[in-house]
Amino acid sequence: MTELPPEIHIAIIEEFDVDVDDDRKTILALLLVSRYWNSLALPKLYREITMHLLSSRFISHNIQRLRCLLRNIDNNAGLQFTTSFVLKAQTHAFDINPDDNLSDIMGRLISFFFNIRRLGLWMDKPSVNVRSLQSLPSSAPLTHLTLNNCSLSVDDLRQFLSAHPTLQWLALYSSKRSESSQDIQLPASALPHLLYLAMSIFEVVSFDKPLPSLVCLEIRSMTSTCISLDQIATMRQAAPCFNSIVACSLVNFPFVNISSALHHFPSLKYLRLQSFLDESFDYNILSATKLTYLLCYAWRGEANLVAPKVFESVKTMTVVDVGMPGSTRARMYNGEIQYPIYHRAGNWNAWWEEAERAVEFVNRLSVRSDEDRRKLRLLSSAT
């Protein structure tokens, strides 16, 4: 086997899934076979690190991984290969003493992420401070950052972002308005390549001037009750910064406020409504838009009724995807329904790129159909 080309060995390693226990054990065993196999297996093992501290099934295993990482961190050659790190944690479930300060633990860990590109911290309460991110090496080619329920200082955030102008994806979520909550204004010059911005309705992110690179905006509400007048006014003030967006995602957004939110985005083509549409939804609120793609959600018995209503209300609509419980999705275009269709899930899914490809595909089909009809007319006229 050692006589095989290195490319074959690398392909063998890539077949293993580090999230599968048996595969992970195999890769760990390969680390001890020889220096050669160690050099092949180590990048695979550390490339993507995801820790789910969410239930008793995963807590003990992943806390052990976290402790192991910290214990050997100074001599850990694997972290240089880490390009993605995601921690999803319910801190009340930790068997780590809260006095150990999770912010300090994370600060020490990420100081070794020299090649990190994607960093996501999903907390159930603000137990990690953004200040701990300052230990990330400034040379790290960070492109994606998600902070959910982290303790947020605007000054600390600005300082961090100014050190990482490579960011293309920024998601800042807060689950509720608190006394410490504050709307966040950032310098546009700090994020010249930003494509995606996600924020909570409770902490609106804006910029000192329009951000021409921005493609997609996500606004998340943790309650489907009506948005307050103050929140609507804050969104209206921030809207000029987002004139360039072509895609918008509204998560758990009150139906009555959708029209006022979309009104501010004149270039909008792709829309995702992450709420279940029911009989109370007024499809006419979409009629003033020039949407070509809609992704929405409905209960299984109502899914086939949604798309026709959308096409009737939005004359520019090309594709409607309807998600249903069980990760199933149906797609309607040109009066046809595809069911089910494949869609990617993940922490960093650029859904608007999939939407763009779907619209382009249907447009090509339409052109082909037009050409076929033209040929039929020519044939019929010739006869």
Short mmCIF file of C-alpha atoms in Angstrom, two decimals, residues 27-333:
data_model
loop_
_atom_site.label_atom_id
_atom_site.label_comp_id
_atom_site.label_asym_id
_atom_site.label_seq_id
_atom_site.Cartn_x
_atom_site.Cartn_y
_atom_site.Cartn_z
CA ILE A 27 -8.31 8.22 11.74
CA LEU A 28 -7.03 8.46 15.31
CA ALA A 29 -5.44 5.03 14.91
CA LEU A 30 -3.75 6.14 11.66
CA LEU A 31 -2.04 8.95 13.57
CA LEU A 32 0.05 6.34 15.36
CA VAL A 33 0.95 4.17 12.36
CA SER A 34 3.79 6.31 11.03
CA ARG A 35 4.82 9.90 10.48
CA TYR A 36 3.60 9.62 6.91
CA TRP A 37 0.07 8.55 7.86
CA ASN A 38 0.10 11.09 10.69
CA SER A 39 0.75 13.88 8.17
CA LEU A 40 -2.23 12.71 6.08
CA ALA A 41 -4.71 12.04 8.89
CA LEU A 42 -4.03 15.10 11.08
CA PRO A 43 -5.46 17.73 8.67
CA LYS A 44 -8.60 15.64 8.16
CA LEU A 45 -9.09 15.25 11.90
CA TYR A 46 -8.75 18.95 12.71
CA ARG A 47 -10.01 20.70 9.56
CA GLU A 48 -13.55 21.17 10.90
CA ILE A 49 -14.25 21.12 14.63
CA THR A 50 -17.88 21.16 15.76
CA MET A 51 -18.91 20.76 19.39
CA HIS A 52 -22.56 20.33 20.36
CA LEU A 53 -22.98 20.88 24.09
CA LEU A 54 -26.75 20.72 23.81
CA SER A 55 -27.90 17.43 25.31
CA SER A 56 -26.69 14.70 27.62
CA ARG A 57 -25.93 12.54 24.59
CA PHE A 58 -23.11 14.87 23.44
CA ILE A 59 -22.05 16.84 26.52
CA SER A 60 -19.59 14.48 28.21
CA HIS A 61 -17.96 13.46 24.91
CA ASN A 62 -17.43 17.00 23.64
CA ILE A 63 -16.40 18.48 26.97
CA GLN A 64 -13.73 15.78 27.06
CA ARG A 65 -12.63 16.87 23.57
CA LEU A 66 -12.53 20.51 24.65
CA ARG A 67 -10.50 19.71 27.76
CA CYS A 68 -8.14 17.54 25.72
CA LEU A 69 -7.62 20.38 23.25
CA LEU A 70 -6.80 22.81 26.03
CA ARG A 71 -4.56 20.43 27.93
CA ASN A 72 -2.28 19.75 24.97
CA ILE A 73 -2.78 23.00 23.13
CA ASP A 74 0.81 24.23 23.22
CA ASN A 75 2.03 21.04 21.53
CA ASN A 76 -1.00 20.40 19.33
CA ALA A 77 0.14 20.40 15.71
CA GLY A 78 -3.39 19.77 14.44
CA LEU A 79 -4.90 23.20 15.18
CA GLN A 80 -2.83 24.77 12.42
CA PHE A 81 -5.10 22.88 9.98
CA THR A 82 -8.38 24.04 11.55
CA THR A 83 -10.39 26.11 9.08
CA SER A 84 -13.82 25.85 10.74
CA PHE A 85 -14.79 25.87 14.43
CA VAL A 86 -18.38 25.84 15.70
CA LEU A 87 -19.44 25.65 19.34
CA LYS A 88 -23.14 25.26 20.16
CA ALA A 89 -23.58 25.31 23.91
CA GLN A 90 -26.15 25.41 26.65
CA THR A 91 -23.98 26.58 29.51
CA HIS A 92 -26.39 25.39 32.21
CA ALA A 93 -25.62 21.85 31.03
CA PHE A 94 -21.84 22.19 31.38
CA ASP A 95 -19.95 20.04 33.84
CA ILE A 96 -17.25 22.73 33.59
CA ASN A 97 -17.36 25.07 36.55
CA PRO A 98 -18.73 28.45 35.36
CA ASP A 99 -15.95 30.07 37.38
CA ASP A 100 -13.49 28.63 34.87
CA ASN A 101 -14.68 31.47 32.57
CA LEU A 102 -15.67 30.16 29.18
CA SER A 103 -14.55 33.42 27.57
CA ASP A 104 -10.99 32.82 28.74
CA ILE A 105 -11.12 29.21 27.59
CA MET A 106 -12.29 30.26 24.13
CA GLY A 107 -9.76 33.09 23.99
CA ARG A 108 -6.93 30.68 24.66
CA LEU A 109 -8.23 28.13 22.17
CA ILE A 110 -8.73 30.45 19.20
CA SER A 111 -5.31 32.06 19.67
CA PHE A 112 -4.01 28.89 17.96
CA PHE A 113 -6.38 29.11 14.97
CA PHE A 114 -3.88 30.54 12.50
CA ASN A 115 -5.79 29.34 9.42
CA ILE A 116 -9.38 29.64 10.64
CA ARG A 117 -11.92 30.75 8.04
CA ARG A 118 -15.23 30.05 9.75
CA LEU A 119 -15.92 30.69 13.43
CA GLY A 120 -19.34 30.21 15.05
CA LEU A 121 -20.31 30.54 18.71
CA TRP A 122 -23.93 29.68 19.51
CA MET A 123 -24.65 30.24 23.21
CA ASP A 124 -27.88 30.06 25.22
CA LYS A 125 -26.79 33.08 27.28
CA PRO A 126 -23.95 35.63 27.06
CA SER A 127 -21.22 33.46 28.60
CA VAL A 128 -18.61 34.33 25.96
CA ASN A 129 -17.40 37.91 25.59
CA VAL A 130 -16.49 39.28 22.17
CA ARG A 131 -13.30 40.61 23.78
CA SER A 132 -12.02 37.03 23.92
CA LEU A 133 -11.96 37.02 20.11
CA GLN A 134 -9.14 39.56 20.14
CA SER A 135 -6.73 36.67 20.68
CA LEU A 136 -7.44 35.38 17.15
CA PRO A 137 -4.27 35.88 15.07
CA SER A 138 -4.64 38.91 12.83
CA SER A 139 -3.19 36.85 9.96
CA ALA A 140 -6.09 34.35 10.13
CA PRO A 141 -8.03 34.46 6.81
CA LEU A 142 -11.41 34.72 8.58
CA THR A 143 -14.35 34.89 6.13
CA HIS A 144 -17.33 33.76 8.27
CA LEU A 145 -18.26 34.84 11.81
CA THR A 146 -21.46 33.96 13.70
CA LEU A 147 -22.02 35.16 17.27
CA ASN A 148 -25.26 34.09 18.91
CA ASN A 149 -26.01 35.43 22.39
CA CYS A 150 -22.43 36.49 23.06
CA SER A 151 -21.65 39.39 25.36
CA LEU A 152 -21.22 42.22 22.88
CA SER A 153 -19.34 45.48 23.23
CA VAL A 154 -19.62 47.63 20.12
CA ASP A 155 -16.10 49.03 20.63
CA ASP A 156 -14.64 45.54 20.99
CA LEU A 157 -16.53 44.39 17.91
CA ARG A 158 -15.31 47.33 15.83
CA GLN A 159 -11.75 46.66 16.91
CA PHE A 160 -12.04 42.99 15.99
CA LEU A 161 -13.62 43.66 12.59
CA SER A 162 -10.99 46.25 11.68
CA ALA A 163 -8.37 43.54 12.17
CA HIS A 164 -10.23 41.09 9.88
CA PRO A 165 -11.33 42.92 6.71
CA THR A 166 -11.57 39.57 4.89
CA LEU A 167 -15.02 38.86 6.39
CA GLN A 168 -17.72 37.94 3.89
CA TRP A 169 -20.28 36.61 6.37
CA LEU A 170 -21.28 38.32 9.63
CA ALA A 171 -24.14 37.11 11.84
CA LEU A 172 -24.86 38.82 15.16
CA TYR A 173 -27.87 37.45 17.04
CA SER A 174 -29.47 38.39 20.33
CA SER A 175 -32.51 36.51 21.59
CA LYS A 176 -34.13 39.41 23.44
CA ARG A 177 -33.88 43.08 24.16
CA SER A 178 -32.11 43.73 27.46
CA GLU A 179 -30.84 46.81 29.24
CA SER A 180 -27.40 46.19 27.77
CA SER A 181 -28.71 45.76 24.22
CA GLN A 182 -27.72 48.45 21.79
CA ASP A 183 -28.04 49.03 18.09
CA ILE A 184 -24.70 48.61 16.36
CA GLN A 185 -23.21 50.99 13.83
CA LEU A 186 -20.08 49.82 12.07
CA PRO A 187 -17.73 51.52 9.62
CA ALA A 188 -18.37 50.28 6.07
CA SER A 189 -14.65 50.56 5.36
CA ALA A 190 -13.97 47.75 7.88
CA LEU A 191 -15.90 45.18 5.79
CA PRO A 192 -15.19 45.85 2.13
CA HIS A 193 -15.97 42.24 1.08
CA LEU A 194 -19.08 41.57 3.17
CA LEU A 195 -21.71 39.57 1.24
CA TYR A 196 -24.03 38.40 4.03
CA LEU A 197 -25.23 40.18 7.16
CA ALA A 198 -27.58 38.65 9.72
CA MET A 199 -28.91 40.46 12.75
CA SER A 200 -31.55 40.34 15.45
CA ILE A 201 -34.44 42.77 15.43
CA PHE A 202 -33.37 43.56 18.99
CA GLU A 203 -29.90 44.74 17.96
CA VAL A 204 -30.01 46.32 14.52
CA VAL A 205 -26.69 46.53 12.69
CA SER A 206 -26.10 49.48 10.39
CA PHE A 207 -23.18 51.19 8.68
CA ASP A 208 -21.98 54.76 8.39
CA LYS A 209 -22.57 54.58 4.62
CA PRO A 210 -24.02 52.11 2.09
CA LEU A 211 -22.25 48.79 1.71
CA PRO A 212 -22.11 48.02 -2.04
CA SER A 213 -20.71 44.52 -1.61
CA LEU A 214 -23.68 43.32 0.48
CA VAL A 215 -25.86 40.72 -1.28
CA CYS A 216 -28.02 39.16 1.45
CA LEU A 217 -29.59 40.54 4.63
CA GLU A 218 -31.19 38.39 7.33
CA ILE A 219 -33.39 39.84 10.06
CA ARG A 220 -34.35 37.54 12.90
CA SER A 221 -37.13 37.93 15.45
CA MET A 222 -37.53 35.55 18.35
CA THR A 223 -41.26 36.19 18.60
CA SER A 224 -43.96 36.33 15.95
CA THR A 225 -45.77 39.17 17.73
CA CYS A 226 -45.91 42.59 16.11
CA ILE A 227 -42.64 44.54 15.94
CA SER A 228 -42.67 47.73 17.98
CA LEU A 229 -42.81 51.17 16.37
CA ASP A 230 -39.33 51.93 17.75
CA GLN A 231 -37.91 48.83 16.07
CA ILE A 232 -39.59 49.71 12.78
CA ALA A 233 -38.15 53.25 12.99
CA THR A 234 -34.67 51.86 13.66
CA MET A 235 -34.92 49.52 10.66
CA ARG A 236 -36.10 52.40 8.48
CA GLN A 237 -33.06 54.47 9.47
CA ALA A 238 -30.70 51.58 8.73
CA ALA A 239 -32.34 50.64 5.40
CA PRO A 240 -30.27 52.97 3.13
CA CYS A 241 -27.17 50.97 4.06
CA PHE A 242 -28.74 47.90 2.43
CA ASN A 243 -29.89 49.25 -0.94
CA SER A 244 -27.61 46.80 -2.76
CA ILE A 245 -29.14 43.58 -1.40
CA VAL A 246 -30.80 41.17 -3.83
CA ALA A 247 -31.68 38.56 -1.18
CA CYS A 248 -33.46 38.86 2.15
CA SER A 249 -34.25 36.31 4.84
CA LEU A 250 -36.92 37.10 7.44
CA VAL A 251 -36.82 34.64 10.34
CA ASN A 252 -39.91 34.27 12.52
CA PHE A 253 -40.97 37.68 11.22
CA PRO A 254 -44.52 38.89 11.96
CA PHE A 255 -46.62 38.71 8.78
CA VAL A 256 -48.05 42.20 9.31
CA ASN A 257 -44.54 43.72 9.22
CA ILE A 258 -43.22 41.95 6.11
CA SER A 259 -44.45 44.57 3.65
CA SER A 260 -42.84 47.47 5.54
CA ALA A 261 -39.54 45.56 5.71
CA LEU A 262 -39.41 44.71 1.99
CA HIS A 263 -40.40 48.22 0.95
CA HIS A 264 -36.87 49.46 1.64
CA PHE A 265 -35.07 47.02 -0.68
CA PRO A 266 -35.65 48.06 -4.31
CA SER A 267 -33.27 45.48 -5.86
CA LEU A 268 -34.73 42.48 -4.03
CA LYS A 269 -35.07 39.32 -6.14
CA TYR A 270 -34.80 36.42 -3.67
CA LEU A 271 -36.80 36.11 -0.44
CA ARG A 272 -36.79 33.52 2.31
CA LEU A 273 -39.62 33.55 4.88
CA GLN A 274 -38.64 31.26 7.73
CA SER A 275 -42.12 31.03 9.19
CA PHE A 276 -44.95 28.63 8.47
CA LEU A 277 -47.47 30.29 6.17
CA ASP A 278 -51.05 29.70 7.26
CA GLU A 279 -54.47 30.92 6.18
CA SER A 280 -53.82 34.28 7.86
CA PHE A 281 -51.01 35.12 5.44
CA ASP A 282 -51.94 37.84 2.94
CA TYR A 283 -50.14 37.07 -0.34
CA ASN A 284 -50.91 40.56 -1.60
CA ILE A 285 -48.13 41.96 0.58
CA LEU A 286 -45.72 40.48 -1.97
CA SER A 287 -47.48 41.96 -5.01
CA ALA A 288 -45.48 45.21 -5.00
CA THR A 289 -42.16 43.34 -5.19
CA LYS A 290 -40.19 42.14 -8.21
CA LEU A 291 -39.26 38.82 -6.68
CA THR A 292 -38.13 35.95 -8.87
CA TYR A 293 -37.64 33.39 -6.07
CA LEU A 294 -39.40 32.63 -2.80
CA LEU A 295 -38.52 30.04 -0.18
CA CYS A 296 -41.22 29.66 2.46
CA TYR A 297 -42.60 26.96 4.75
CA ALA A 298 -46.00 25.33 5.09
CA TRP A 299 -47.59 22.31 6.67
CA ARG A 300 -47.67 19.28 4.40
CA GLY A 301 -51.40 19.46 3.64
CA GLU A 302 -51.17 23.11 2.57
CA ALA A 303 -47.86 23.09 0.67
CA ASN A 304 -49.39 22.58 -2.79
CA LEU A 305 -51.71 25.55 -2.25
CA VAL A 306 -48.96 28.05 -1.49
CA ALA A 307 -47.11 28.30 -4.81
CA PRO A 308 -50.16 29.03 -7.02
CA LYS A 309 -51.16 31.89 -4.71
CA VAL A 310 -47.63 33.30 -4.87
CA PHE A 311 -47.51 33.14 -8.68
CA GLU A 312 -50.89 34.85 -8.84
CA SER A 313 -49.74 37.71 -6.59
CA VAL A 314 -46.18 38.21 -7.91
CA LYS A 315 -46.05 38.42 -11.70
CA THR A 316 -42.22 38.34 -11.82
CA MET A 317 -41.99 35.13 -9.78
CA THR A 318 -40.04 32.27 -11.42
CA VAL A 319 -39.45 29.66 -8.69
CA VAL A 320 -41.25 28.91 -5.42
CA ASP A 321 -39.72 26.45 -2.96
CA VAL A 322 -41.95 25.28 -0.11
CA GLY A 323 -40.32 23.58 2.84
CA MET A 324 -42.29 21.11 4.96
CA PRO A 325 -41.68 19.31 8.25
CA GLY A 326 -39.14 16.55 7.93
CA SER A 327 -36.66 18.54 5.82
CA THR A 328 -38.72 17.90 2.69
CA ARG A 329 -39.04 20.60 0.06
CA ALA A 330 -41.21 20.97 -3.06
CA ARG A 331 -40.39 23.29 -5.99
CA MET A 332 -42.86 24.84 -8.40
CA TYR A 333 -42.10 26.54 -11.70
#
